[in-house]
Coordinates of C-alpha atoms in Angstrom, one line a residue:
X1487 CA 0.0 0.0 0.0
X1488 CA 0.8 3.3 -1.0
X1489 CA -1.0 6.7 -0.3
X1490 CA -0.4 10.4 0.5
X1491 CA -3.4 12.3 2.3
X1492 CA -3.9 15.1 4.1
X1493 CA -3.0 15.8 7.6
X1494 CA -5.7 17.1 9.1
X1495 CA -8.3 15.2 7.3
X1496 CA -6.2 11.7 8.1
X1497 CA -5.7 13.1 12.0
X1498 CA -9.5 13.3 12.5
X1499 CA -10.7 10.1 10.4
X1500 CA -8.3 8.0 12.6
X1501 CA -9.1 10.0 16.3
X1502 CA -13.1 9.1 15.2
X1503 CA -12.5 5.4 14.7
X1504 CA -10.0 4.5 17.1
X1505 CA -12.8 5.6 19.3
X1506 CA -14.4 2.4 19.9
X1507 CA -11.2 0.5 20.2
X1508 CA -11.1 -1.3 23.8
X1509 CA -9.0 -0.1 26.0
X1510 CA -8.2 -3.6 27.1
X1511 CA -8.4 -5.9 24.1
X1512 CA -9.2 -9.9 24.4
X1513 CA -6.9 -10.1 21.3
X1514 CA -4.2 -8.1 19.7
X1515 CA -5.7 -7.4 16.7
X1516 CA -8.8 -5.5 18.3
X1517 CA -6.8 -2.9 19.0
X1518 CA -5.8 -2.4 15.4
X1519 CA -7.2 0.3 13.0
X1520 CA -7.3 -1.6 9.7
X1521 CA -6.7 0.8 6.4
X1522 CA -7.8 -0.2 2.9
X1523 CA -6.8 2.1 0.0
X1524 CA -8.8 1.5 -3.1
X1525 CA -11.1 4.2 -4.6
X1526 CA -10.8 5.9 -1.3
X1527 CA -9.0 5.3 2.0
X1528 CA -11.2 3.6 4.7
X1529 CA -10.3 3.1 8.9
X1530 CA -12.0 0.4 10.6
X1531 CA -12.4 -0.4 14.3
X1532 CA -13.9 -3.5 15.4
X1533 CA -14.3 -5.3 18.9
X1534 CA -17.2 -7.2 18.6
X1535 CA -19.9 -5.2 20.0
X1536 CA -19.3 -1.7 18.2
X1537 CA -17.3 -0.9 14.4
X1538 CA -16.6 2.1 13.5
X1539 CA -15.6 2.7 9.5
X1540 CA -14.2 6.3 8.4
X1541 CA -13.4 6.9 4.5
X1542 CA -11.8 9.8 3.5
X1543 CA -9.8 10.9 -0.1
X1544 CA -6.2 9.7 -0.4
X1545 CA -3.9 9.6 -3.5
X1546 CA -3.7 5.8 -4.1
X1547 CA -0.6 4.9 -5.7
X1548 CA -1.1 1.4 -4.6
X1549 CA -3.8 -0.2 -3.4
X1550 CA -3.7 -3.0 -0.6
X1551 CA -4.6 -3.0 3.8
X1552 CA -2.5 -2.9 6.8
X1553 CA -3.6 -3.4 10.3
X1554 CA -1.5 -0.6 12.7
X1555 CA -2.0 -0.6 16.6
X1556 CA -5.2 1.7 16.8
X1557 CA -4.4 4.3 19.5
X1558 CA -0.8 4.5 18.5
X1559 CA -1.5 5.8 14.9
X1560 CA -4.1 8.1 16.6
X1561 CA -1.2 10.1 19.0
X1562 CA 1.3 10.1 16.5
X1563 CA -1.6 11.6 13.3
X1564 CA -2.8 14.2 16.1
X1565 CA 1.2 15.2 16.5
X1566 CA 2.6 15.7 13.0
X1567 CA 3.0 18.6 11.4
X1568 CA 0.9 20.4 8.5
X1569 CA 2.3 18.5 5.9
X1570 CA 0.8 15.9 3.8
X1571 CA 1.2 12.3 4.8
X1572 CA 2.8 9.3 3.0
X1573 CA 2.0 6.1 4.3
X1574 CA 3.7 3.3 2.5
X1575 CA 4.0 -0.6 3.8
X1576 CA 7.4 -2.1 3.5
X1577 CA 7.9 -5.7 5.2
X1578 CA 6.6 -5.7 8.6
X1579 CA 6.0 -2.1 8.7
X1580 CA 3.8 1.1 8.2
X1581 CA 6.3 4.1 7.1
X1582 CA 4.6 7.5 7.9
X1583 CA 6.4 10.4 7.1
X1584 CA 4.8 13.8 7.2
X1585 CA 7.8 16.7 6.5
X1586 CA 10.9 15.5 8.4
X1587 CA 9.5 13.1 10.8
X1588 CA 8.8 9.6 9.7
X1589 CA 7.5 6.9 11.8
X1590 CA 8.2 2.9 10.7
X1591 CA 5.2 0.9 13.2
X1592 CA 5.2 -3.1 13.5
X1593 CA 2.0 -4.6 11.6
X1594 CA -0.5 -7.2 12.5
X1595 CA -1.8 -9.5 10.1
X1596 CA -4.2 -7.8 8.2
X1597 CA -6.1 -11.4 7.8
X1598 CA -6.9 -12.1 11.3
X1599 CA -8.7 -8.8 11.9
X1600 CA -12.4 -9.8 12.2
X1601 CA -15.1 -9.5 9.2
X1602 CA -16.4 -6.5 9.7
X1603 CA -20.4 -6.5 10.2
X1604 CA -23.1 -4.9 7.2
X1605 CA -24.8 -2.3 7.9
X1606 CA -28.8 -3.6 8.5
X1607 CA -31.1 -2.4 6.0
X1608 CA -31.8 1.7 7.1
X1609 CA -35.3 2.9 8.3
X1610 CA -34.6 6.2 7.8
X1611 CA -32.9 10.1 8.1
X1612 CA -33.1 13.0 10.4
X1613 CA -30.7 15.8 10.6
X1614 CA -27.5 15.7 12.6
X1615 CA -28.5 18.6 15.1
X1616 CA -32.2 16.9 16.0
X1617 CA -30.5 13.7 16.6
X1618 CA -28.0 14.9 18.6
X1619 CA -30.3 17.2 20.8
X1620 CA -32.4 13.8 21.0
X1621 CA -29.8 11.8 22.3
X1622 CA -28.1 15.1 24.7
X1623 CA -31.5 15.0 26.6
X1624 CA -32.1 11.3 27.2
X1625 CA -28.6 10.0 27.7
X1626 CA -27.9 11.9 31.6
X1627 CA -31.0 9.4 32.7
X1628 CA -29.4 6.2 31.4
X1629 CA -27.5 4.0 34.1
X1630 CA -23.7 3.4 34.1
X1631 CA -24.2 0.0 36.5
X1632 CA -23.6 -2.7 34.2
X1633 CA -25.2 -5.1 36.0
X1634 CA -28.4 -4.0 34.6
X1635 CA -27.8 -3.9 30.6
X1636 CA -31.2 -2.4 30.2
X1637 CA -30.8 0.5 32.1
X1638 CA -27.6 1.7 29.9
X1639 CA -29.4 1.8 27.5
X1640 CA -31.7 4.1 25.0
X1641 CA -35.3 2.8 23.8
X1642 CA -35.9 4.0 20.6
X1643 CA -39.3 3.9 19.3
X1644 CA -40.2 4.5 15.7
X1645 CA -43.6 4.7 14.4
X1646 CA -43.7 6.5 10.8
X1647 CA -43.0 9.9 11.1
X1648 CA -42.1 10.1 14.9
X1649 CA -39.3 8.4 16.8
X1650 CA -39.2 9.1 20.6
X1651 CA -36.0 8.0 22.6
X1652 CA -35.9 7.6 26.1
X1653 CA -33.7 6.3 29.3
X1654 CA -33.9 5.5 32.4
X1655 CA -31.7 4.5 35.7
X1656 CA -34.8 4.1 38.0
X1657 CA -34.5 7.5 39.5
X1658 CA -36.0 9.4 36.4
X1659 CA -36.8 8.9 33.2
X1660 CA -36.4 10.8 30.4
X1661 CA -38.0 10.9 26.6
X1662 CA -37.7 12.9 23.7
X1663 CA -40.0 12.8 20.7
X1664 CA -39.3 14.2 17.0
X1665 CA -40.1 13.4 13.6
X1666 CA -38.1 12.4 11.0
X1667 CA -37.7 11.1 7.2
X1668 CA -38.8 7.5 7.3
X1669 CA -37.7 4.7 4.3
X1670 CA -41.7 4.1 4.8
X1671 CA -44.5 5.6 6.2
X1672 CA -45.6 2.2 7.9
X1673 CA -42.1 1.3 9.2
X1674 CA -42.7 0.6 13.3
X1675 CA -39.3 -0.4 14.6
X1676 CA -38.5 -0.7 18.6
X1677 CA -34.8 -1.4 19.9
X1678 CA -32.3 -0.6 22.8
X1679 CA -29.4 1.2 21.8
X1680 CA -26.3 1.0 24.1
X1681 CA -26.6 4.7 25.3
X1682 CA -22.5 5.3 25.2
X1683 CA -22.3 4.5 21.9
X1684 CA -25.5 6.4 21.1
X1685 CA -23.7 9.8 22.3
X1686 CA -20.4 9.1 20.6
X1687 CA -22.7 9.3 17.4
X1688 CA -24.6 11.9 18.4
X1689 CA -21.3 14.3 18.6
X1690 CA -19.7 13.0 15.7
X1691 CA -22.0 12.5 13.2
X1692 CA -24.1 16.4 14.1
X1693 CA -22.4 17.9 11.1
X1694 CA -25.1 16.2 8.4
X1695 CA -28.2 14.3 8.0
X1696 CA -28.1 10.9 9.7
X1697 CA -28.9 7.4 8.2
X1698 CA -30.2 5.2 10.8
X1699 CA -30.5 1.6 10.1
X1700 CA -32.2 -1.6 12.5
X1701 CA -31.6 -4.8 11.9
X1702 CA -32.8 -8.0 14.4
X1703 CA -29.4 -7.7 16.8
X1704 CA -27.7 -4.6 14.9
X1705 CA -28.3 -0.7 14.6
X1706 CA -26.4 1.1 12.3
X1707 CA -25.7 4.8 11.8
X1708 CA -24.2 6.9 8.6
X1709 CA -23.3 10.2 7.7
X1710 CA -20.9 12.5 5.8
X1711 CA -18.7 9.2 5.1
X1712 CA -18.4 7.7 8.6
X1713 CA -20.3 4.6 10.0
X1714 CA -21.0 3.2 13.0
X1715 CA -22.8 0.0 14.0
X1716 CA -23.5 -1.7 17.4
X1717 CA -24.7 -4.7 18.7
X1718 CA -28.7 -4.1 20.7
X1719 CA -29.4 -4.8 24.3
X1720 CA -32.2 -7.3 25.3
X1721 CA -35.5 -5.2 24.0
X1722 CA -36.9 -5.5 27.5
X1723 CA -37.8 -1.8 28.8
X1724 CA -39.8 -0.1 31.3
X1725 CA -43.6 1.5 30.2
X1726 CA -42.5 4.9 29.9
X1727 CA -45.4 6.2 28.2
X1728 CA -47.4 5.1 30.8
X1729 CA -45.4 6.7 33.6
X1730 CA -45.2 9.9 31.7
X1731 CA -48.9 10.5 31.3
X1732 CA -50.4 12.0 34.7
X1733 CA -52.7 14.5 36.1
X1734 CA -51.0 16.9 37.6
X1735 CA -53.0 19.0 40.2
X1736 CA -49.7 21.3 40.8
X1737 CA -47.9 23.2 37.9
X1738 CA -45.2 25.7 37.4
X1739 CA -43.6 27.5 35.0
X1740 CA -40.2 29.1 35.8
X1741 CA -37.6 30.5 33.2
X1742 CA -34.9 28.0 32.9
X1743 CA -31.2 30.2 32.4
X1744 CA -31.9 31.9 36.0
X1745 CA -33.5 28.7 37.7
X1746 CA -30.3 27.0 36.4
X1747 CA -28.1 29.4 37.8
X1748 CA -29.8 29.7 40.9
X1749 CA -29.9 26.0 41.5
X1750 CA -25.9 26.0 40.6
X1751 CA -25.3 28.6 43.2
X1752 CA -27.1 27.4 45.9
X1753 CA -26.2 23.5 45.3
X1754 CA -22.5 24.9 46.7
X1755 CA -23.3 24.5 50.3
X1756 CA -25.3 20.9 49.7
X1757 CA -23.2 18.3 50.8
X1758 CA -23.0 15.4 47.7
X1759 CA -26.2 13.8 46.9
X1760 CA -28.0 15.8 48.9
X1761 CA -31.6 17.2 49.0
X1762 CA -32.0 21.0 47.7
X1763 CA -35.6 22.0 48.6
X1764 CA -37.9 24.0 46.1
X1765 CA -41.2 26.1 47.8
X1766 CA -43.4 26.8 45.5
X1767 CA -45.6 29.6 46.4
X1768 CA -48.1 32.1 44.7
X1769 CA -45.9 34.1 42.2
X1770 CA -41.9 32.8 43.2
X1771 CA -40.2 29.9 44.4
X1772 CA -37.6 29.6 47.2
X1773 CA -34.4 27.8 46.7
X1774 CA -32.5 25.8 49.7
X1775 CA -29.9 23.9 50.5
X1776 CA -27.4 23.2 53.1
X1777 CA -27.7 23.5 56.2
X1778 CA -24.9 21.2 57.7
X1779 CA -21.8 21.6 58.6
X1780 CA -20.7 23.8 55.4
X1781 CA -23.2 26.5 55.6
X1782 CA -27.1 26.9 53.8
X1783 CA -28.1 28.7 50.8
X1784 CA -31.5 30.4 49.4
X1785 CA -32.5 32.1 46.5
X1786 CA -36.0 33.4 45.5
X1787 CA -36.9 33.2 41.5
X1788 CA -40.3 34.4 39.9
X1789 CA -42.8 31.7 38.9
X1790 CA -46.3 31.1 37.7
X1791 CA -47.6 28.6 40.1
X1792 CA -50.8 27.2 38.9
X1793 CA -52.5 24.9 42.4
X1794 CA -51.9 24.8 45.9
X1795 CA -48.7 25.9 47.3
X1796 CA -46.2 23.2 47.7
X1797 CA -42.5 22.3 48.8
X1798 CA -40.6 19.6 46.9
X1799 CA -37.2 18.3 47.5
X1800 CA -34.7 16.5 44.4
X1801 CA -31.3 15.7 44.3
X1802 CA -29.4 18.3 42.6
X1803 CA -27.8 17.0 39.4
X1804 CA -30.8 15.4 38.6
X1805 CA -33.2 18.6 38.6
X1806 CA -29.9 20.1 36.3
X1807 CA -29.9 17.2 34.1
X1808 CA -33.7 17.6 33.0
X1809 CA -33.7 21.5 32.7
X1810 CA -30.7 21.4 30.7
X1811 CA -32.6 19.7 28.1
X1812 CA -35.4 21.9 28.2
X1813 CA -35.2 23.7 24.6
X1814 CA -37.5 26.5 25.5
X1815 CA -37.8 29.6 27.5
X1816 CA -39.6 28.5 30.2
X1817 CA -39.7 24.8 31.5
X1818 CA -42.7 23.6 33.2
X1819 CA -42.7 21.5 36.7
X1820 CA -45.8 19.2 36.9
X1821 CA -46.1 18.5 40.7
X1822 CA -48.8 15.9 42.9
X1823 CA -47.4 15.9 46.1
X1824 CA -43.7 15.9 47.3
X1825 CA -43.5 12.6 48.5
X1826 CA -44.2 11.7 44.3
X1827 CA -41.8 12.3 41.1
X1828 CA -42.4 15.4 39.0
X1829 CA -42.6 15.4 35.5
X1830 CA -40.2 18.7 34.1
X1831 CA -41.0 19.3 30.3
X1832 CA -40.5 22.4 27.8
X1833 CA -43.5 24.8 27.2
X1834 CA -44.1 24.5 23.7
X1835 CA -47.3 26.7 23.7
X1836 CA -50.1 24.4 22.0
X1837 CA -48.0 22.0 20.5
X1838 CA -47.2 18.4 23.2
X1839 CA -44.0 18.6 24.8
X1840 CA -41.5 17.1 22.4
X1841 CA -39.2 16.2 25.8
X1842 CA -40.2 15.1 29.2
X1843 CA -38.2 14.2 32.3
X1844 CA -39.8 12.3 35.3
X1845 CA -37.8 12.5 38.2
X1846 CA -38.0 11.1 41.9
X1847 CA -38.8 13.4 44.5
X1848 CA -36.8 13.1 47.6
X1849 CA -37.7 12.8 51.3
X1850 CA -36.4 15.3 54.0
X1851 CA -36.9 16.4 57.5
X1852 CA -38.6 19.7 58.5

């Protein structure tokens, strides 16, 4: 193989694949990065579970593969200088020179990387940004105890035109709806997404429309040149839908930058994992926390309270995690009783909320 390529365009191809390689490989050659030059120059990563493909324009002067360890290649592309690179197999080795530096790494055998998987047949398209909005909200709910598969991961439901994804770690629950480009206007597809993999996507394929593709164990997603497919996670999942659908005999909506803020400043004095304490009352609502040895903090914010007055207690980074995907002005706090979760969602005027975010109340003392 012999190919020159740009810098900057090989530096980022290789950084975005040699994403997914394991950081602690059950054989060597899963930690390769395996490049083909034909037409094009591709980089794949695979370990099993996730593959990630990258194909990029190279002068070809020969064609042929090599297999060079993954995470090296990506430190020494990120370090070069602004040259264009020649990469060029002689023997047992990968010659990169890019101005005056060159680089000679030991090869793996190109035939004992795995067959990488096809992508499943695609479902359909939705723009890079909406996607990774979608994912942005829902992934903070998903769990990181993998001892429970199903709670890392993301439900996506598609139904036609809409697709709603949602998490959960049994504290909260989040969901976000949106519509999209479907292959066909019957297609109903449901699957569990591992929700790591899902936000790796989400920030690296944002720049253009995504192709998303299901198969009956694989999910695949495309854009702009780069692909990504993962194995799914048992399909068994909670009834969100259900959970997210309440009357609400308590309601409030309070602009989201300064309840963010406040909830930031005050949170300083709360010890980790601790309560901070919301009063709703007629017109404004009273932020607490503290208390303890460190000190207490309050802050008062306008509101429009619609119900009885009523004083609700969450964890903090929770309450943060759901307003920060509110996409509008104001978010809304839908409210029962404080011993019951609350349902925070955006106020889209007439329209349903395209995001909702259930989330445990907590108990405190007087």
């Amino acid at each position: 193989m012999k190919i020159r390529v740009n810098r900057d365009v090989l530096a980022d191809a290789v950084a975005w694949a040699a994403r997914v390689l394991p950081s602690r490989p059950v054989m060597p050659v899963l930690s390769g990065l395996l490049l083909v030059a034909g037409e094009e120059l591709s980089l794949s990563a695979f370990d099993y579970d996730v593959s990630a493909q990258a194909r990029i324009d190279a002068d070809v002067a020969e064609t042929g593969g090599v297999l060079i360890p993954g995470r090296l290649l990506a430190e020494i592309s990120r370090s070069l200088p602004g040259d264009e690179v020649q990469i060029v197999t002689e023997g047992q080795e990968a010659v990169l020179t890019c101005g005056s530096a060159e680089f000679g790494l030991i090869t793996m055998p190109v035939e004992d990387f795995p067959t990488m998987p096809t992508m499943p047949p695609a479902v359909g398209a939705v723009g890079g940004g909406v996607f990774a909005s979608a994912v942005g909200q829902v992934a903070p709910a998903s769990s990181r105890d993998d001892t429970l598969p199903m709670l890392t991961g993301i439900r996506v439901d598609i139904e036609g035109e809409t697709v709603t994804m949602a998490a959960t770690d049994r504290y909260r629950i989040a969901a976000r709806t949106f519509t999209w480009r479907p292959v066909r206007p019957d297609v109903a597809v449901s699957a569990m997404v591992p929700a790591r993999v899902l936000v790796e996507v989400a920030r690296s394929l944002r720049g253009g429309e995504v192709q998303v593709a299901m198969g009956d164990a694989v999910a695949g997603f495309e854009s702009v040149g780069r692909s990504t497919t993962v194995r799914l996670l048992d399909e068994q999942f909670i009834d969100y839908q259900r959970r997210l659908t309440s009357d609400w005999s308590v309601r409030a909506d309070v602009r989201v930058g300064p309840f963010v803020d406040a909830i930031k400043r005050v949170a300083l004095v709360a010890e980790r994992n601790t309560a901070i304490r919301l009063t709703f009352t007629q017109g404004q609502v009273l932020l607490r926390a503290g208390g303890g040895d460190i000190g207490r903090g309050t802050e008062v914010l306008e509101c429009d309270l619609r119900g009885d007055d009523i004083e609700i207690a969450f964890q903090s980074q929770f309450l943060l995690d759901g307003l920060t995907g509110i996409e509008t002005e104001f978010a809304r706090i839908n409210m029962e009783s404080p011993t019951r979760p609350a349902l925070i969602q955006d106020v889209p005027g007439d329209a349903d909320p395209a995001f909702r975010y259930l989330v445990m109340s907590l108990r405190v003392g007087s």
